[in-house]
Amino acid sequence: MLGAFMAVLDIQITNASLKDIQAALGATLEEGSWISTSYLVAEIVVIPLTGWLSQVFSTRRYLLVNATLFVFFSVCCAWAWDLPSMIVFRAFQGFTGGILIPMAFTVLLTMLPPSKQSTGLAMFAVTAVFAPSIGPTLGGWLTETFSWHYVFYLNVIPGALLIAAVWYAIDAKPMKLEMLKQGDWFGIAAMAIGLGSLQVVLEEGSRKDWFGSQLIVRLTAIAVIFLAIFFLIELTRKKPFINLRLMKQRNFGLASIVNISLGLGLYGSVYIMPLYLSQIQGYNAMQIGEVLMWVGIPQLFLIPFVPKLMQRFDARLIIAVGVSLFAVSCFMNSTLTNLTAIDQLRWSQLVRAIGQPLIMVPLSSVATAGLPKEQAGSASGLFNMMRNLGGSLGIAAIATLLTQREQFHSNRLGEAVSIYSPATQERMDQMTQYFTSKGADLVTAQQQAMGAIANTVRREAYVMAYNDCFYFIACALLLSGLAIIFLRRVQAGGAAGGH
């Protein structure tokens, strides 16, 4: 759980300090985006591979080596001397840290007795929903208090504890290197190229004007071709490295749909809220952290009670309540004004903090109920990949939606705020008088008044666009909630029961 928490935390933690890192490395905003993209690409490629590789090298050895390398590459990121070195080190950090997320899930499915699995899933939920909420806060505080280097040094002490705990608690088993000879190498290569290309498209598409960029067009074509080959190989091969047939299982397939929307909501909200607070309210990283804290901290106290709720109530009902509360919090955020700040946002953040744990813990339980232990690796890889993919899809959609809706609202407001409108002329006169009283000549004062009105129109257009983005997240969550209706009932112990 400690390893998974670190890996998820590292997805978000650099976002708050990205400007400082770019400045230190002499990178532009466009170039600096690859610091996050390289980590996410490497992570999403390695997650589906983890189940098979842990069988080849044994769980204990695989965890120990990757945890050690994760800490090493974290320190290397802090020591990066230019942008290319940082991108390479972040990719290796993602490749070694990415295995920590599904391995935590696999360990709890294979090593905990059924009676303790709901408690284990609750602990895993802390890593999945608490870490993204607290990441920007922690990153901002470390950067402002010390420097951006400490965002990466942060992994050293938990990493050492993780290595010691795995060394002590997980039994050594012999490696199965003969599996490498029978390895599904064509499937692995197709998956790596296809998923890697798709992740770059999702991360960079909005910045590069989507299909207006030749790079995005080529990568989209590569992603479609190689993912199609990957699905074909895995569904026809007798011994695939990941069992895609699990998606045909009713509960696992439907839970994966809800998990995609959870990723969209989870990462989408953490992406859009700091943007609003910095752009409209002028908040710094620490102030943004104070707002996001109202999502993160309450979850720590709420998650331990979810297994108790699952013993008393149908898991499907708990998931439905969780999805509804998460959607309600987004609807609450879809009525923002340029005055909406921490005092107004606190309540919507608290509603979201209640909803998220009610989705994650029972959803994981419903998805994995009744699965044989030998399928734990594939189930873990697929389930965690779906949430990450949902997050990438969500951020890409929201970034594009924000740009398009801002342009739409700017045009509409621009039509209303016409120079020929009496109300606009009156406001122009007031502001011209104000700037004149401050010592500006008449021509300069008129230009300043015009600029101030244009800035107000742009600000209001952005506020309306942010509202549209939160509305989109809420609708996506409610739409995925339809899948909950068709889930089979699962008993508290974890076995699938009758419908």
CSV table of C-alpha atoms in Angstrom, one decimal:
chain,number,residue,atom,x,y,z
A,1,MET,CA,0.0,0.0,0.0
A,2,LEU,CA,2.9,2.3,0.8
A,3,GLY,CA,4.4,1.7,-2.7
A,4,ALA,CA,1.1,2.2,-4.4
A,5,PHE,CA,0.6,5.5,-2.5
A,6,MET,CA,4.0,6.8,-3.6
A,7,ALA,CA,3.4,5.9,-7.2
A,8,VAL,CA,-0.1,7.5,-7.4
A,9,LEU,CA,1.2,10.6,-5.5
A,10,ASP,CA,4.0,11.0,-8.0
A,11,ILE,CA,1.5,11.4,-10.9
A,12,GLN,CA,0.1,14.6,-9.4
A,13,ILE,CA,2.9,15.9,-7.0
A,14,THR,CA,5.0,17.6,-9.8
A,15,ASN,CA,2.1,19.6,-11.2
A,16,ALA,CA,2.2,22.2,-8.4
A,17,SER,CA,6.0,22.7,-8.9
A,18,LEU,CA,6.1,22.4,-12.7
A,19,LYS,CA,6.8,26.1,-13.2
A,20,ASP,CA,9.8,26.0,-10.8
A,21,ILE,CA,11.2,22.8,-12.5
A,22,GLN,CA,10.8,24.4,-16.0
A,23,ALA,CA,12.5,27.5,-14.9
A,24,ALA,CA,15.4,25.6,-13.3
A,25,LEU,CA,15.9,23.4,-16.4
A,26,GLY,CA,15.4,26.2,-18.9
A,27,ALA,CA,12.3,24.5,-20.5
A,28,THR,CA,9.3,26.2,-22.1
A,29,LEU,CA,5.7,25.3,-21.0
A,30,GLU,CA,5.4,23.1,-24.1
A,31,GLU,CA,8.6,21.2,-23.4
A,32,GLY,CA,7.9,21.0,-19.7
A,33,SER,CA,4.7,19.1,-20.2
A,34,TRP,CA,6.8,16.0,-21.2
A,35,ILE,CA,8.0,15.8,-17.5
A,36,SER,CA,4.5,14.5,-16.6
A,37,THR,CA,3.8,12.8,-19.9
A,38,SER,CA,6.9,10.6,-19.8
A,39,TYR,CA,6.0,9.3,-16.3
A,40,LEU,CA,2.4,8.5,-17.4
A,41,VAL,CA,3.4,6.8,-20.6
A,42,ALA,CA,5.9,4.5,-18.9
A,43,GLU,CA,3.4,3.8,-16.0
A,44,ILE,CA,0.5,2.9,-18.2
A,45,VAL,CA,2.7,0.5,-20.3
A,46,VAL,CA,4.1,-1.4,-17.3
A,47,ILE,CA,0.8,-1.8,-15.4
A,48,PRO,CA,-0.7,-4.5,-17.6
A,49,LEU,CA,2.7,-6.3,-17.7
A,50,THR,CA,3.1,-6.5,-14.0
A,51,GLY,CA,1.0,-9.7,-13.4
A,52,TRP,CA,3.1,-11.7,-15.8
A,53,LEU,CA,6.5,-10.3,-14.8
A,54,SER,CA,5.8,-10.9,-11.1
A,55,GLN,CA,5.2,-14.6,-11.9
A,56,VAL,CA,8.4,-14.8,-13.9
A,57,PHE,CA,10.7,-13.1,-11.3
A,58,SER,CA,8.5,-13.9,-8.1
A,59,THR,CA,6.5,-11.3,-6.2
A,60,ARG,CA,9.2,-10.6,-3.6
A,61,ARG,CA,12.1,-10.2,-6.0
A,62,TYR,CA,10.1,-8.1,-8.5
A,63,LEU,CA,8.9,-5.7,-5.8
A,64,LEU,CA,12.3,-5.3,-4.1
A,65,VAL,CA,14.1,-4.5,-7.4
A,66,ASN,CA,11.5,-2.1,-8.6
A,67,ALA,CA,11.0,-0.3,-5.3
A,68,THR,CA,14.8,0.1,-5.1
A,69,LEU,CA,15.0,1.5,-8.6
A,70,PHE,CA,12.0,3.7,-8.0
A,71,VAL,CA,13.8,5.4,-5.1
A,72,PHE,CA,17.0,5.6,-7.1
A,73,PHE,CA,15.3,7.3,-10.1
A,74,SER,CA,13.4,9.6,-7.8
A,75,VAL,CA,16.8,10.9,-6.5
A,76,CYS,CA,18.1,11.1,-10.1
A,77,CYS,CA,15.1,13.4,-11.0
A,78,ALA,CA,16.1,15.7,-8.2
A,79,TRP,CA,19.7,15.8,-9.6
A,80,ALA,CA,18.6,16.2,-13.3
A,81,TRP,CA,20.8,18.8,-15.1
A,82,ASP,CA,18.6,19.6,-18.1
A,83,LEU,CA,15.2,18.7,-19.6
A,84,PRO,CA,16.2,15.6,-21.6
A,85,SER,CA,17.8,14.0,-18.4
A,86,MET,CA,14.7,14.9,-16.4
A,87,ILE,CA,12.4,13.3,-19.0
A,88,VAL,CA,14.5,10.1,-19.1
A,89,PHE,CA,14.6,9.8,-15.3
A,90,ARG,CA,10.8,10.5,-15.0
A,91,ALA,CA,10.2,7.8,-17.6
A,92,PHE,CA,12.3,5.3,-15.6
A,93,GLN,CA,10.6,6.5,-12.4
A,94,GLY,CA,7.2,5.8,-14.0
A,95,PHE,CA,8.3,2.4,-15.3
A,96,THR,CA,9.5,1.2,-11.9
A,97,GLY,CA,6.8,3.0,-9.9
A,98,GLY,CA,4.0,1.8,-12.2
A,99,ILE,CA,4.3,-1.8,-10.9
A,100,LEU,CA,3.8,-0.7,-7.3
A,101,ILE,CA,0.1,0.1,-8.0
A,102,PRO,CA,-1.1,-3.2,-9.4
A,103,MET,CA,1.2,-5.2,-7.2
A,104,ALA,CA,-0.4,-3.8,-4.0
A,105,PHE,CA,-3.8,-4.9,-5.5
A,106,THR,CA,-2.5,-8.4,-6.4
A,107,VAL,CA,-0.9,-8.9,-3.0
A,108,LEU,CA,-4.2,-8.1,-1.2
A,109,LEU,CA,-6.2,-10.4,-3.5
A,110,THR,CA,-3.7,-13.4,-3.2
A,111,MET,CA,-2.4,-13.1,0.4
A,112,LEU,CA,-5.3,-11.8,2.5
A,113,PRO,CA,-8.1,-14.2,3.6
A,114,PRO,CA,-11.6,-13.3,2.2
A,115,SER,CA,-12.7,-12.0,5.6
A,116,LYS,CA,-9.9,-9.4,5.5
A,117,GLN,CA,-10.1,-8.4,1.8
A,118,SER,CA,-12.6,-5.6,2.3
A,119,THR,CA,-10.2,-4.0,4.9
A,120,GLY,CA,-7.3,-4.4,2.4
A,121,LEU,CA,-9.4,-2.8,-0.4
A,122,ALA,CA,-10.2,0.1,2.0
A,123,MET,CA,-6.4,0.6,2.5
A,124,PHE,CA,-5.9,0.4,-1.3
A,125,ALA,CA,-8.6,3.0,-1.7
A,126,VAL,CA,-6.5,5.4,0.4
A,127,THR,CA,-3.8,5.1,-2.3
A,128,ALA,CA,-6.2,5.5,-5.2
A,129,VAL,CA,-8.4,8.4,-4.1
A,130,PHE,CA,-6.5,10.2,-1.3
A,131,ALA,CA,-3.1,10.4,-3.0
A,132,PRO,CA,-4.3,12.4,-6.1
A,133,SER,CA,-6.2,14.8,-3.8
A,134,ILE,CA,-3.2,15.5,-1.5
A,135,GLY,CA,-0.5,15.4,-4.3
A,136,PRO,CA,-0.7,19.1,-5.5
A,137,THR,CA,-1.0,20.3,-1.9
A,138,LEU,CA,2.1,18.4,-0.8
A,139,GLY,CA,4.0,19.4,-3.9
A,140,GLY,CA,3.2,23.1,-3.5
A,141,TRP,CA,4.2,23.1,0.2
A,142,LEU,CA,7.5,21.4,-0.4
A,143,THR,CA,8.4,23.7,-3.3
A,144,GLU,CA,7.5,26.9,-1.4
A,145,THR,CA,9.1,25.8,1.9
A,146,PHE,CA,12.2,24.1,0.6
A,147,SER,CA,12.6,23.7,-3.2
A,148,TRP,CA,11.2,21.6,-6.1
A,149,HIS,CA,14.0,19.0,-5.5
A,150,TYR,CA,12.3,17.8,-2.3
A,151,VAL,CA,9.2,16.7,-4.3
A,152,PHE,CA,11.5,13.8,-5.4
A,153,TYR,CA,13.5,13.4,-2.2
A,154,LEU,CA,10.1,12.8,-0.5
A,155,ASN,CA,10.2,9.2,-1.9
A,156,VAL,CA,13.4,8.2,-0.1
A,157,ILE,CA,12.2,7.4,3.5
A,158,PRO,CA,8.8,5.7,2.5
A,159,GLY,CA,10.8,3.9,-0.2
A,160,ALA,CA,13.3,2.5,2.4
A,161,LEU,CA,10.4,1.5,4.6
A,162,LEU,CA,8.7,-0.3,1.7
A,163,ILE,CA,11.9,-2.2,0.8
A,164,ALA,CA,12.4,-3.3,4.4
A,165,ALA,CA,8.7,-4.4,4.8
A,166,VAL,CA,8.7,-6.4,1.6
A,167,TRP,CA,12.1,-8.0,2.6
A,168,TYR,CA,10.6,-9.0,5.9
A,169,ALA,CA,7.0,-9.9,5.1
A,170,ILE,CA,6.8,-11.6,1.6
A,171,ASP,CA,8.2,-15.1,1.3
A,172,ALA,CA,10.9,-15.8,-1.3
A,173,LYS,CA,9.9,-18.1,-4.1
A,174,PRO,CA,11.9,-19.5,-7.0
A,175,MET,CA,11.9,-17.6,-10.3
A,176,LYS,CA,10.2,-19.1,-13.4
A,177,LEU,CA,12.6,-17.9,-16.1
A,178,GLU,CA,11.4,-20.6,-18.5
A,179,MET,CA,8.2,-18.4,-18.9
A,180,LEU,CA,10.4,-15.9,-20.8
A,181,LYS,CA,10.9,-18.4,-23.6
A,182,GLN,CA,7.1,-18.9,-23.9
A,183,GLY,CA,6.5,-15.1,-23.5
A,184,ASP,CA,3.8,-13.4,-25.5
A,185,TRP,CA,6.4,-11.0,-26.9
A,186,PHE,CA,4.3,-9.8,-30.0
A,187,GLY,CA,1.4,-9.1,-27.7
A,188,ILE,CA,3.6,-7.2,-25.2
A,189,ALA,CA,5.2,-5.1,-28.1
A,190,ALA,CA,1.8,-4.3,-29.6
A,191,MET,CA,0.5,-3.3,-26.2
A,192,ALA,CA,3.5,-1.1,-25.4
A,193,ILE,CA,3.5,0.7,-28.7
A,194,GLY,CA,-0.3,1.1,-28.8
A,195,LEU,CA,-0.9,2.2,-25.2
A,196,GLY,CA,2.2,4.4,-25.2
A,197,SER,CA,1.1,6.2,-28.4
A,198,LEU,CA,-2.5,6.6,-27.0
A,199,GLN,CA,-1.2,8.1,-23.8
A,200,VAL,CA,1.0,10.7,-25.7
A,201,VAL,CA,-2.1,11.6,-27.9
A,202,LEU,CA,-4.2,12.1,-24.8
A,203,GLU,CA,-1.6,14.1,-22.9
A,204,GLU,CA,-0.3,16.3,-25.7
A,205,GLY,CA,-3.4,16.5,-28.0
A,206,SER,CA,-5.0,19.5,-26.4
A,207,ARG,CA,-1.7,21.5,-26.4
A,208,LYS,CA,-0.9,20.6,-30.0
A,209,ASP,CA,-4.4,21.4,-31.4
A,210,TRP,CA,-5.3,17.7,-31.8
A,211,PHE,CA,-5.4,16.6,-35.5
A,212,GLY,CA,-4.0,19.9,-36.6
A,213,SER,CA,-0.6,18.4,-35.5
A,214,GLN,CA,1.1,15.8,-37.8
A,215,LEU,CA,2.6,14.2,-34.6
A,216,ILE,CA,-0.9,13.6,-33.1
A,217,VAL,CA,-2.3,12.2,-36.4
A,218,ARG,CA,0.6,9.7,-36.8
A,219,LEU,CA,0.5,8.6,-33.1
A,220,THR,CA,-3.3,8.2,-33.3
A,221,ALA,CA,-2.9,5.9,-36.4
A,222,ILE,CA,-0.2,3.9,-34.6
A,223,ALA,CA,-2.3,3.6,-31.4
A,224,VAL,CA,-5.3,2.3,-33.4
A,225,ILE,CA,-3.3,-0.2,-35.4
A,226,PHE,CA,-1.2,-1.6,-32.6
A,227,LEU,CA,-4.1,-1.8,-30.0
A,228,ALA,CA,-6.2,-3.7,-32.6
A,229,ILE,CA,-3.2,-6.1,-33.0
A,230,PHE,CA,-2.9,-6.4,-29.2
A,231,PHE,CA,-6.5,-7.3,-28.7
A,232,LEU,CA,-6.4,-9.8,-31.5
A,233,ILE,CA,-3.3,-11.5,-30.2
A,234,GLU,CA,-4.5,-11.6,-26.5
A,235,LEU,CA,-8.0,-12.9,-27.3
A,236,THR,CA,-6.7,-15.7,-29.6
A,237,ARG,CA,-3.6,-16.8,-27.8
A,238,LYS,CA,-3.7,-19.8,-25.5
A,239,LYS,CA,-1.3,-18.3,-22.9
A,240,PRO,CA,-1.7,-14.5,-23.1
A,241,PHE,CA,0.4,-12.3,-20.8
A,242,ILE,CA,-2.8,-10.6,-19.7
A,243,ASN,CA,-6.3,-12.2,-19.7
A,244,LEU,CA,-8.6,-9.8,-21.6
A,245,ARG,CA,-11.3,-12.3,-21.4
A,246,LEU,CA,-11.9,-11.1,-17.9
A,247,MET,CA,-13.7,-8.2,-19.4
A,248,LYS,CA,-16.4,-10.6,-20.6
A,249,GLN,CA,-17.2,-11.4,-16.9
A,250,ARG,CA,-20.3,-9.5,-16.1
A,251,ASN,CA,-19.2,-7.8,-12.8
A,252,PHE,CA,-15.6,-7.2,-13.8
A,253,GLY,CA,-16.5,-5.7,-17.2
A,254,LEU,CA,-19.3,-3.4,-15.8
A,255,ALA,CA,-17.1,-2.4,-12.8
A,256,SER,CA,-14.3,-1.4,-15.2
A,257,ILE,CA,-16.7,1.0,-17.0
A,258,VAL,CA,-17.5,2.6,-13.6
A,259,ASN,CA,-13.8,2.6,-12.8
A,260,ILE,CA,-13.0,4.6,-16.1
A,261,SER,CA,-15.5,7.3,-15.0
A,262,LEU,CA,-14.1,7.3,-11.5
A,263,GLY,CA,-10.6,8.0,-13.0
A,264,LEU,CA,-12.1,10.7,-15.2
A,265,GLY,CA,-13.8,12.3,-12.2
A,266,LEU,CA,-10.8,11.8,-9.9
A,267,TYR,CA,-8.0,13.1,-12.1
A,268,GLY,CA,-10.3,15.5,-14.0
A,269,SER,CA,-11.4,17.3,-10.8
A,270,VAL,CA,-7.8,17.5,-9.5
A,271,TYR,CA,-6.8,19.0,-12.9
A,272,ILE,CA,-9.6,21.6,-13.3
A,273,MET,CA,-10.0,22.9,-9.8
A,274,PRO,CA,-6.4,24.2,-9.4
A,275,LEU,CA,-6.6,25.8,-12.9
A,276,TYR,CA,-9.7,27.7,-11.8
A,277,LEU,CA,-8.2,28.8,-8.5
A,278,SER,CA,-4.9,30.0,-10.0
A,279,GLN,CA,-6.5,31.7,-13.0
A,280,ILE,CA,-9.6,33.3,-11.6
A,281,GLN,CA,-8.8,33.7,-7.9
A,282,GLY,CA,-5.0,34.1,-8.2
A,283,TYR,CA,-4.3,31.5,-5.6
A,284,ASN,CA,-0.8,30.2,-5.1
A,285,ALA,CA,0.1,26.5,-4.7
A,286,MET,CA,-0.4,26.6,-0.9
A,287,GLN,CA,-3.8,28.2,-1.1
A,288,ILE,CA,-4.9,25.7,-3.8
A,289,GLY,CA,-3.7,23.0,-1.4
A,290,GLU,CA,-6.0,24.4,1.3
A,291,VAL,CA,-9.0,24.0,-0.9
A,292,LEU,CA,-8.1,20.4,-2.1
A,293,MET,CA,-7.3,19.5,1.5
A,294,TRP,CA,-11.1,19.4,2.1
A,295,VAL,CA,-11.3,16.5,-0.3
A,296,GLY,CA,-8.2,14.6,0.9
A,297,ILE,CA,-8.2,14.7,4.7
A,298,PRO,CA,-11.9,13.7,5.4
A,299,GLN,CA,-11.3,10.6,3.3
A,300,LEU,CA,-8.7,9.3,5.7
A,301,PHE,CA,-11.4,9.2,8.5
A,302,LEU,CA,-14.2,7.9,6.3
A,303,ILE,CA,-12.5,5.0,4.4
A,304,PRO,CA,-12.1,2.8,7.5
A,305,PHE,CA,-15.9,2.7,8.0
A,306,VAL,CA,-16.6,1.5,4.4
A,307,PRO,CA,-15.9,-2.2,5.1
A,308,LYS,CA,-18.4,-2.0,8.0
A,309,LEU,CA,-21.0,-0.5,5.6
A,310,MET,CA,-20.4,-3.3,3.1
A,311,GLN,CA,-21.3,-5.9,5.8
A,312,ARG,CA,-24.7,-4.2,6.4
A,313,PHE,CA,-25.7,-2.9,2.9
A,314,ASP,CA,-25.6,-4.2,-0.7
A,315,ALA,CA,-22.3,-3.1,-2.3
A,316,ARG,CA,-24.2,-2.0,-5.4
A,317,LEU,CA,-26.2,0.5,-3.3
A,318,ILE,CA,-23.1,1.9,-1.7
A,319,ILE,CA,-21.4,2.4,-5.1
A,320,ALA,CA,-24.6,4.1,-6.4
A,321,VAL,CA,-24.7,6.5,-3.4
A,322,GLY,CA,-21.0,7.2,-3.9
A,323,VAL,CA,-21.3,8.0,-7.6
A,324,SER,CA,-24.4,10.2,-6.9
A,325,LEU,CA,-22.5,12.2,-4.2
A,326,PHE,CA,-19.5,12.6,-6.5
A,327,ALA,CA,-21.7,13.8,-9.3
A,328,VAL,CA,-23.6,16.2,-6.9
A,329,SER,CA,-20.3,17.8,-5.8
A,330,CYS,CA,-19.5,18.4,-9.5
A,331,PHE,CA,-23.0,19.9,-10.1
A,332,MET,CA,-22.3,22.2,-7.0
A,333,ASN,CA,-19.1,23.3,-8.7
A,334,SER,CA,-20.9,24.0,-12.0
A,335,THR,CA,-22.4,27.3,-10.7
A,336,LEU,CA,-19.1,29.1,-10.1
A,337,THR,CA,-18.8,32.9,-10.3
A,338,ASN,CA,-15.7,35.0,-10.3
A,339,LEU,CA,-16.2,35.4,-6.5
A,340,THR,CA,-16.3,31.7,-5.7
A,341,ALA,CA,-13.4,30.9,-3.4
A,342,ILE,CA,-12.5,28.6,-0.5
A,343,ASP,CA,-15.5,29.5,1.7
A,344,GLN,CA,-17.9,28.6,-1.1
A,345,LEU,CA,-16.0,25.5,-2.4
A,346,ARG,CA,-15.5,23.9,1.0
A,347,TRP,CA,-19.0,22.2,1.0
A,348,SER,CA,-18.7,20.7,-2.5
A,349,GLN,CA,-15.3,19.4,-1.6
A,350,LEU,CA,-16.7,17.7,1.5
A,351,VAL,CA,-19.5,16.1,-0.5
A,352,ARG,CA,-16.9,14.7,-2.9
A,353,ALA,CA,-14.8,13.5,0.0
A,354,ILE,CA,-17.8,11.4,1.2
A,355,GLY,CA,-18.6,10.1,-2.2
A,356,GLN,CA,-15.2,8.9,-3.5
A,357,PRO,CA,-14.5,6.2,-0.8
A,358,LEU,CA,-18.0,4.8,-1.2
A,359,ILE,CA,-17.2,4.1,-4.9
A,360,MET,CA,-13.6,2.8,-4.7
A,361,VAL,CA,-13.8,0.1,-2.0
A,362,PRO,CA,-17.1,-1.7,-2.9
A,363,LEU,CA,-16.3,-1.4,-6.7
A,364,SER,CA,-13.0,-3.2,-6.2
A,365,SER,CA,-14.8,-5.9,-4.2
A,366,VAL,CA,-17.5,-6.4,-6.7
A,367,ALA,CA,-15.1,-6.5,-9.6
A,368,THR,CA,-12.9,-9.2,-8.1
A,369,ALA,CA,-15.5,-11.3,-6.3
A,370,GLY,CA,-15.3,-14.9,-7.3
A,371,LEU,CA,-12.2,-14.5,-9.5
A,372,PRO,CA,-9.6,-17.4,-9.1
A,373,LYS,CA,-6.3,-16.4,-7.5
A,374,GLU,CA,-4.3,-17.2,-10.6
A,375,GLN,CA,-6.2,-14.4,-12.4
A,376,ALA,CA,-5.3,-11.8,-9.7
A,377,GLY,CA,-2.4,-10.4,-11.7
A,378,SER,CA,-4.4,-9.9,-14.9
A,379,ALA,CA,-7.4,-8.5,-12.9
A,380,SER,CA,-5.2,-6.1,-11.0
A,381,GLY,CA,-3.4,-4.9,-14.2
A,382,LEU,CA,-6.6,-4.4,-16.1
A,383,PHE,CA,-8.6,-2.7,-13.3
A,384,ASN,CA,-5.8,-0.2,-12.4
A,385,MET,CA,-5.1,0.5,-16.1
A,386,MET,CA,-8.8,1.4,-16.7
A,387,ARG,CA,-8.7,4.0,-13.9
A,388,ASN,CA,-5.5,5.6,-15.2
A,389,LEU,CA,-6.8,5.5,-18.7
A,390,GLY,CA,-10.0,7.1,-17.5
A,391,GLY,CA,-8.0,9.9,-15.9
A,392,SER,CA,-6.0,10.5,-19.1
A,393,LEU,CA,-9.2,10.5,-21.2
A,394,GLY,CA,-10.8,12.9,-18.7
A,395,ILE,CA,-8.0,15.4,-18.6
A,396,ALA,CA,-7.7,15.4,-22.4
A,397,ALA,CA,-11.5,15.9,-22.8
A,398,ILE,CA,-11.6,18.6,-20.1
A,399,ALA,CA,-8.6,20.6,-21.5
A,400,THR,CA,-10.2,20.6,-25.0
A,401,LEU,CA,-13.7,21.4,-23.6
A,402,LEU,CA,-12.3,24.3,-21.6
A,403,THR,CA,-10.6,25.9,-24.6
A,404,GLN,CA,-13.6,25.4,-26.9
A,405,ARG,CA,-16.2,26.6,-24.4
A,406,GLU,CA,-14.1,29.7,-23.5
A,407,GLN,CA,-14.0,30.7,-27.1
A,408,PHE,CA,-17.8,30.0,-27.5
A,409,HIS,CA,-18.7,32.1,-24.4
A,410,SER,CA,-16.2,34.9,-25.4
A,411,ASN,CA,-18.0,35.2,-28.7
A,412,ARG,CA,-21.4,35.2,-27.1
A,413,LEU,CA,-20.5,37.8,-24.5
A,414,GLY,CA,-18.6,39.8,-27.1
A,415,GLU,CA,-21.8,40.1,-29.1
A,416,ALA,CA,-23.7,41.4,-26.0
A,417,VAL,CA,-20.9,43.7,-24.8
A,418,SER,CA,-21.0,45.8,-28.0
A,419,ILE,CA,-19.5,49.3,-28.2
A,420,TYR,CA,-22.9,50.4,-29.5
A,421,SER,CA,-24.7,49.1,-26.4
A,422,PRO,CA,-25.8,52.0,-24.1
A,423,ALA,CA,-24.8,49.9,-21.0
A,424,THR,CA,-21.4,49.3,-22.4
A,425,GLN,CA,-20.9,53.0,-23.4
A,426,GLU,CA,-22.0,54.0,-19.8
A,427,ARG,CA,-19.4,51.5,-18.3
A,428,MET,CA,-16.7,52.8,-20.7
A,429,ASP,CA,-17.4,56.4,-19.6
A,430,GLN,CA,-17.2,55.4,-15.9
A,431,MET,CA,-13.9,53.5,-16.3
A,432,THR,CA,-12.4,56.3,-18.6
A,433,GLN,CA,-13.2,58.8,-15.8
A,434,TYR,CA,-11.6,56.5,-13.2
A,435,PHE,CA,-8.4,56.1,-15.2
A,436,THR,CA,-8.3,59.9,-16.0
A,437,SER,CA,-8.6,60.6,-12.2
A,438,LYS,CA,-5.5,58.4,-11.8
A,439,GLY,CA,-3.4,60.7,-14.0
A,440,ALA,CA,-3.9,59.1,-17.5
A,441,ASP,CA,-4.6,61.3,-20.5
A,442,LEU,CA,-8.0,60.8,-22.3
A,443,VAL,CA,-6.7,58.5,-25.1
A,444,THR,CA,-4.7,56.3,-22.7
A,445,ALA,CA,-7.7,56.2,-20.3
A,446,GLN,CA,-10.0,55.1,-23.1
A,447,GLN,CA,-7.6,52.3,-24.1
A,448,GLN,CA,-7.2,51.2,-20.5
A,449,ALA,CA,-11.0,51.2,-20.1
A,450,MET,CA,-11.4,49.1,-23.3
A,451,GLY,CA,-8.7,46.7,-22.0
A,452,ALA,CA,-10.4,46.3,-18.6
A,453,ILE,CA,-13.7,45.5,-20.2
A,454,ALA,CA,-12.1,43.0,-22.5
A,455,ASN,CA,-10.4,41.3,-19.5
A,456,THR,CA,-13.7,41.1,-17.7
A,457,VAL,CA,-15.4,39.5,-20.7
A,458,ARG,CA,-12.5,37.0,-20.9
A,459,ARG,CA,-12.6,36.2,-17.2
A,460,GLU,CA,-16.4,35.6,-17.3
A,461,ALA,CA,-16.0,33.4,-20.4
A,462,TYR,CA,-13.5,31.3,-18.5
A,463,VAL,CA,-15.7,31.0,-15.4
A,464,MET,CA,-18.6,29.8,-17.6
A,465,ALA,CA,-16.2,27.3,-19.4
A,466,TYR,CA,-15.1,25.9,-16.0
A,467,ASN,CA,-18.8,25.5,-15.1
A,468,ASP,CA,-19.3,23.5,-18.3
A,469,CYS,CA,-16.3,21.3,-17.4
A,470,PHE,CA,-17.7,20.4,-14.0
A,471,TYR,CA,-21.1,19.8,-15.6
A,472,PHE,CA,-19.4,17.4,-18.1
A,473,ILE,CA,-17.7,15.4,-15.2
A,474,ALA,CA,-21.0,15.2,-13.3
A,475,CYS,CA,-22.9,13.9,-16.4
A,476,ALA,CA,-20.1,11.3,-17.2
A,477,LEU,CA,-20.3,10.0,-13.6
A,478,LEU,CA,-24.1,9.7,-13.7
A,479,LEU,CA,-24.0,8.0,-17.1
A,480,SER,CA,-21.5,5.3,-15.9
A,481,GLY,CA,-23.9,4.8,-12.9
A,482,LEU,CA,-26.2,3.0,-15.3
A,483,ALA,CA,-23.7,0.1,-15.3
A,484,ILE,CA,-24.3,-0.4,-11.6
A,485,ILE,CA,-27.9,-1.5,-12.3
A,486,PHE,CA,-26.6,-4.6,-14.1
A,487,LEU,CA,-24.0,-5.7,-11.5
A,488,ARG,CA,-24.6,-9.0,-9.8
A,489,ARG,CA,-25.1,-8.9,-6.0
A,490,VAL,CA,-21.9,-9.8,-4.1
A,491,GLN,CA,-21.9,-11.2,-0.6
A,492,ALA,CA,-19.8,-9.3,2.1
A,493,GLY,CA,-17.2,-12.2,2.1
A,494,GLY,CA,-16.4,-11.5,-1.5
A,495,ALA,CA,-18.1,-14.4,-3.4
A,496,ALA,CA,-20.6,-13.6,-6.1
A,497,GLY,CA,-24.1,-14.4,-5.1
A,498,GLY,CA,-27.4,-14.6,-7.0
A,499,HIS,CA,-28.6,-11.5,-8.8
